[in-house]
Coordinates of C-alpha atoms in Angstrom, one line a residue:
X1 CA 70.2 62.0 134.9
X2 CA 68.1 62.4 131.8
X3 CA 64.6 61.2 131.0
X4 CA 63.6 60.9 127.3
X5 CA 60.1 60.9 126.1
X6 CA 58.9 61.4 122.5
X7 CA 61.2 64.0 120.9
X8 CA 62.0 65.5 124.4
X9 CA 64.8 65.2 126.8
X10 CA 64.5 66.2 130.5
X11 CA 68.1 66.8 131.8
X12 CA 68.3 67.0 135.6
X13 CA 72.0 68.0 135.6
X14 CA 71.6 71.0 133.6
X15 CA 67.8 71.6 134.4
X16 CA 66.9 71.9 130.7
X17 CA 64.1 70.5 128.6
X18 CA 65.0 70.1 125.0
X19 CA 63.3 68.9 121.9
X20 CA 65.5 67.2 119.4
X21 CA 68.5 69.1 120.9
X22 CA 66.8 72.5 121.1
X23 CA 66.1 74.0 124.5
X24 CA 62.5 74.9 125.4
X25 CA 62.4 77.5 128.1
X26 CA 60.6 76.5 131.3
X27 CA 60.2 78.6 134.5
X28 CA 62.0 76.9 137.5
X29 CA 58.7 75.8 139.1
X30 CA 57.4 74.4 135.8
X31 CA 60.6 72.3 135.5
X32 CA 60.3 71.0 139.0
X33 CA 56.7 70.0 138.3
X34 CA 57.5 68.2 135.1
X35 CA 60.5 66.3 137.0
X36 CA 58.1 65.4 139.8
X37 CA 55.5 64.0 137.4
X38 CA 58.1 62.2 135.2
X39 CA 59.9 60.6 138.1
X40 CA 56.5 59.4 139.6
X41 CA 55.0 58.2 136.3
X42 CA 52.4 56.7 135.8
X43 CA 51.3 57.6 139.4
X44 CA 48.7 60.3 139.8
X45 CA 50.1 63.0 142.3
X46 CA 47.4 64.9 144.2
X47 CA 47.2 68.8 143.9
X48 CA 48.0 69.0 147.6
X49 CA 51.1 66.8 147.3
X50 CA 52.3 68.7 144.3
X51 CA 51.8 72.1 146.0
X52 CA 53.7 70.9 149.0
X53 CA 56.6 69.9 146.9
X54 CA 56.7 73.1 144.8
X55 CA 55.8 75.5 147.6
X56 CA 56.7 73.7 150.9
X57 CA 55.1 75.2 154.0
X58 CA 53.5 78.0 152.0
X59 CA 49.9 78.8 151.2
X60 CA 49.3 79.3 147.4
X61 CA 46.2 79.5 145.3
X62 CA 45.3 76.4 143.4
X63 CA 45.5 78.5 140.3
X64 CA 49.2 78.6 140.6
X65 CA 49.4 74.9 139.9
X66 CA 47.0 75.1 137.1
X67 CA 49.1 77.7 135.5
X68 CA 52.2 75.6 135.7
X69 CA 50.4 72.7 134.1
X70 CA 49.2 75.0 131.3
X71 CA 52.8 76.2 130.8
X72 CA 54.1 72.6 130.5
X73 CA 51.3 71.6 128.0
X74 CA 52.1 74.6 125.9
X75 CA 55.9 73.7 125.9
X76 CA 55.2 70.1 125.1
X77 CA 52.4 70.9 122.6
X78 CA 50.0 68.8 124.7
X79 CA 46.3 69.1 124.8
X80 CA 44.2 68.8 128.0
X81 CA 41.4 66.9 126.3
X82 CA 43.7 64.5 124.4
X83 CA 46.9 64.4 126.6
X84 CA 50.0 62.7 125.3
X85 CA 52.2 63.5 128.3
X86 CA 50.2 65.3 131.1
X87 CA 47.0 63.7 132.2
X88 CA 44.4 65.4 134.5
X89 CA 42.7 63.1 137.1
X90 CA 39.7 65.4 137.5
X91 CA 39.1 66.5 141.1
X92 CA 42.3 65.0 142.3
X93 CA 45.7 65.9 140.4
X94 CA 47.9 65.2 137.6
X95 CA 50.0 62.3 136.1
X96 CA 52.6 61.9 133.4
X97 CA 51.1 59.5 130.9
X98 CA 53.6 59.2 128.1
X99 CA 56.2 56.6 127.4
X100 CA 59.5 57.6 129.0
X101 CA 63.0 56.1 129.7
X102 CA 65.8 57.0 131.8
X103 CA 69.1 57.4 130.0
X104 CA 71.5 54.8 131.3
X105 CA 75.1 53.7 130.3
X106 CA 76.6 50.3 131.0
X107 CA 75.9 49.0 134.6
X108 CA 78.8 48.4 137.0
X109 CA 79.2 45.0 138.5
X110 CA 77.2 44.5 141.8
X111 CA 80.4 44.3 143.9
X112 CA 81.7 47.5 142.5
X113 CA 78.7 50.0 142.6
X114 CA 78.7 53.3 141.1
X115 CA 77.2 54.9 144.2
X116 CA 76.3 54.0 147.7
X117 CA 75.1 55.3 151.1
X118 CA 77.1 55.3 154.3
X119 CA 75.7 55.7 157.9
X120 CA 76.5 54.2 161.3
X121 CA 79.4 52.2 159.9
X122 CA 77.2 50.7 157.2
X123 CA 77.9 50.8 153.5
X124 CA 74.8 50.2 151.2
X125 CA 75.4 49.8 147.5
X126 CA 72.8 51.4 145.2
X127 CA 72.0 49.6 142.0
X128 CA 70.5 51.2 139.0
X129 CA 66.9 52.0 139.5
X130 CA 64.6 53.5 142.2
X131 CA 65.2 53.1 145.9
X132 CA 62.5 54.2 148.3
X133 CA 63.6 55.2 151.7
X134 CA 61.4 54.8 154.7
X135 CA 60.2 52.8 157.8
X136 CA 57.9 50.5 155.8
X137 CA 59.2 46.9 155.6
X138 CA 58.7 46.7 151.9
X139 CA 60.9 49.7 151.0
X140 CA 64.4 49.3 149.4
X141 CA 66.2 51.2 152.1
X142 CA 64.5 50.6 155.4
X143 CA 65.2 52.9 158.3
X144 CA 63.5 51.7 161.6
X145 CA 63.3 55.1 163.4
X146 CA 60.2 56.9 164.6
X147 CA 61.4 60.2 163.0
X148 CA 61.2 58.5 159.6
X149 CA 57.9 58.2 157.6
X150 CA 56.8 54.9 156.2
X151 CA 57.7 56.2 152.7
X152 CA 59.9 59.2 153.3
X153 CA 62.0 59.8 150.2
X154 CA 63.5 58.0 147.2
X155 CA 66.7 57.9 145.2
X156 CA 66.6 57.4 141.4
X157 CA 70.0 55.9 140.4
X158 CA 71.5 55.8 136.9
X159 CA 75.1 55.3 136.0
X160 CA 75.2 59.1 135.5
X161 CA 74.4 59.6 139.2
X162 CA 71.4 59.9 141.5
X163 CA 68.5 62.2 142.1
X164 CA 67.0 62.6 145.5
X165 CA 63.2 63.3 145.9
X166 CA 61.3 63.9 149.2
X167 CA 57.9 62.6 149.8
X168 CA 55.5 64.6 152.1
X169 CA 56.7 63.8 155.7
X170 CA 56.6 65.5 159.1
X171 CA 60.3 65.7 159.7
X172 CA 61.5 66.4 156.1
X173 CA 64.4 65.4 153.9
X174 CA 67.5 67.4 153.7
X175 CA 70.7 67.7 151.6
X176 CA 73.1 69.4 154.0
X177 CA 71.1 72.3 155.5
X178 CA 68.8 72.5 152.5
X179 CA 65.3 71.0 152.8
X180 CA 64.5 69.0 149.7
X181 CA 61.3 70.3 148.0
X182 CA 62.0 69.3 144.5
X183 CA 64.0 66.5 142.8
X184 CA 67.7 67.3 143.3
X185 CA 70.9 65.9 141.8
X186 CA 73.3 64.5 144.3
X187 CA 77.2 64.9 144.4
X188 CA 79.8 62.7 146.0
X189 CA 80.0 63.5 149.7
X190 CA 76.6 65.0 150.0
X191 CA 75.1 64.8 153.5
X192 CA 71.5 63.5 153.5
X193 CA 69.2 63.7 156.5
X194 CA 66.1 61.6 156.6
X195 CA 64.1 62.3 159.7
X196 CA 67.0 62.0 162.3
X197 CA 69.1 59.7 160.3
X198 CA 72.2 61.2 158.8
X199 CA 73.8 59.5 155.8
X200 CA 76.5 60.4 153.3
X201 CA 76.1 59.8 149.6
X202 CA 79.1 58.5 147.7
X203 CA 79.6 58.5 143.9
X204 CA 82.2 57.4 141.4
X205 CA 82.8 59.7 138.6
X206 CA 82.2 58.7 134.9
X207 CA 83.8 60.1 131.8
X208 CA 82.3 58.4 128.8
X209 CA 83.2 54.7 129.0
X210 CA 86.0 55.3 131.2
X211 CA 85.6 55.5 135.1
X212 CA 87.6 57.2 137.9
X213 CA 86.9 57.0 141.6
X214 CA 86.5 60.3 143.3
X215 CA 89.1 60.6 146.0

């Protein structure tokens, strides 16, 4: 998946930030911070929520987050007083404030989805867009289990694949045995655990305009 804004492209597959095709170096945590802000745009993310995503179950000084924001602003040529991309919500947190778009190719027909989830004998097609997973009745993927938070995680789907992102929750979100602490690209066959619910992510492969189902 790619998110484009201004002259920049944020590529989740290669974990690269580029400007008109030229790579801009970012430290891994800075990339994860930019990815989190861009995916949640234009929502303001609190400093506590960002620290939990970037350094789960670890105490870090608030200056660590401020230093990452400064690194992002330098990479993007942004200014704190007149932000184009990274806005400070004083006393609370940060938000992505620029215009951005997810790179998408042609959508598949609804009855032939590019990806889907499987669990308990169910098959849930995933359309292009954002799918929040949780116990809340208003979310796109509802899991009525006590181990699942009201808004537990989300999947951002394009015709290039899907990215899984965990929200702050007591029981966590896992891909296989790995706890999800930053946005992560999914592959066909990945096991996803949300609370106590175990699901399998399925994906068809794309090669340009041609499509081949993974076997």
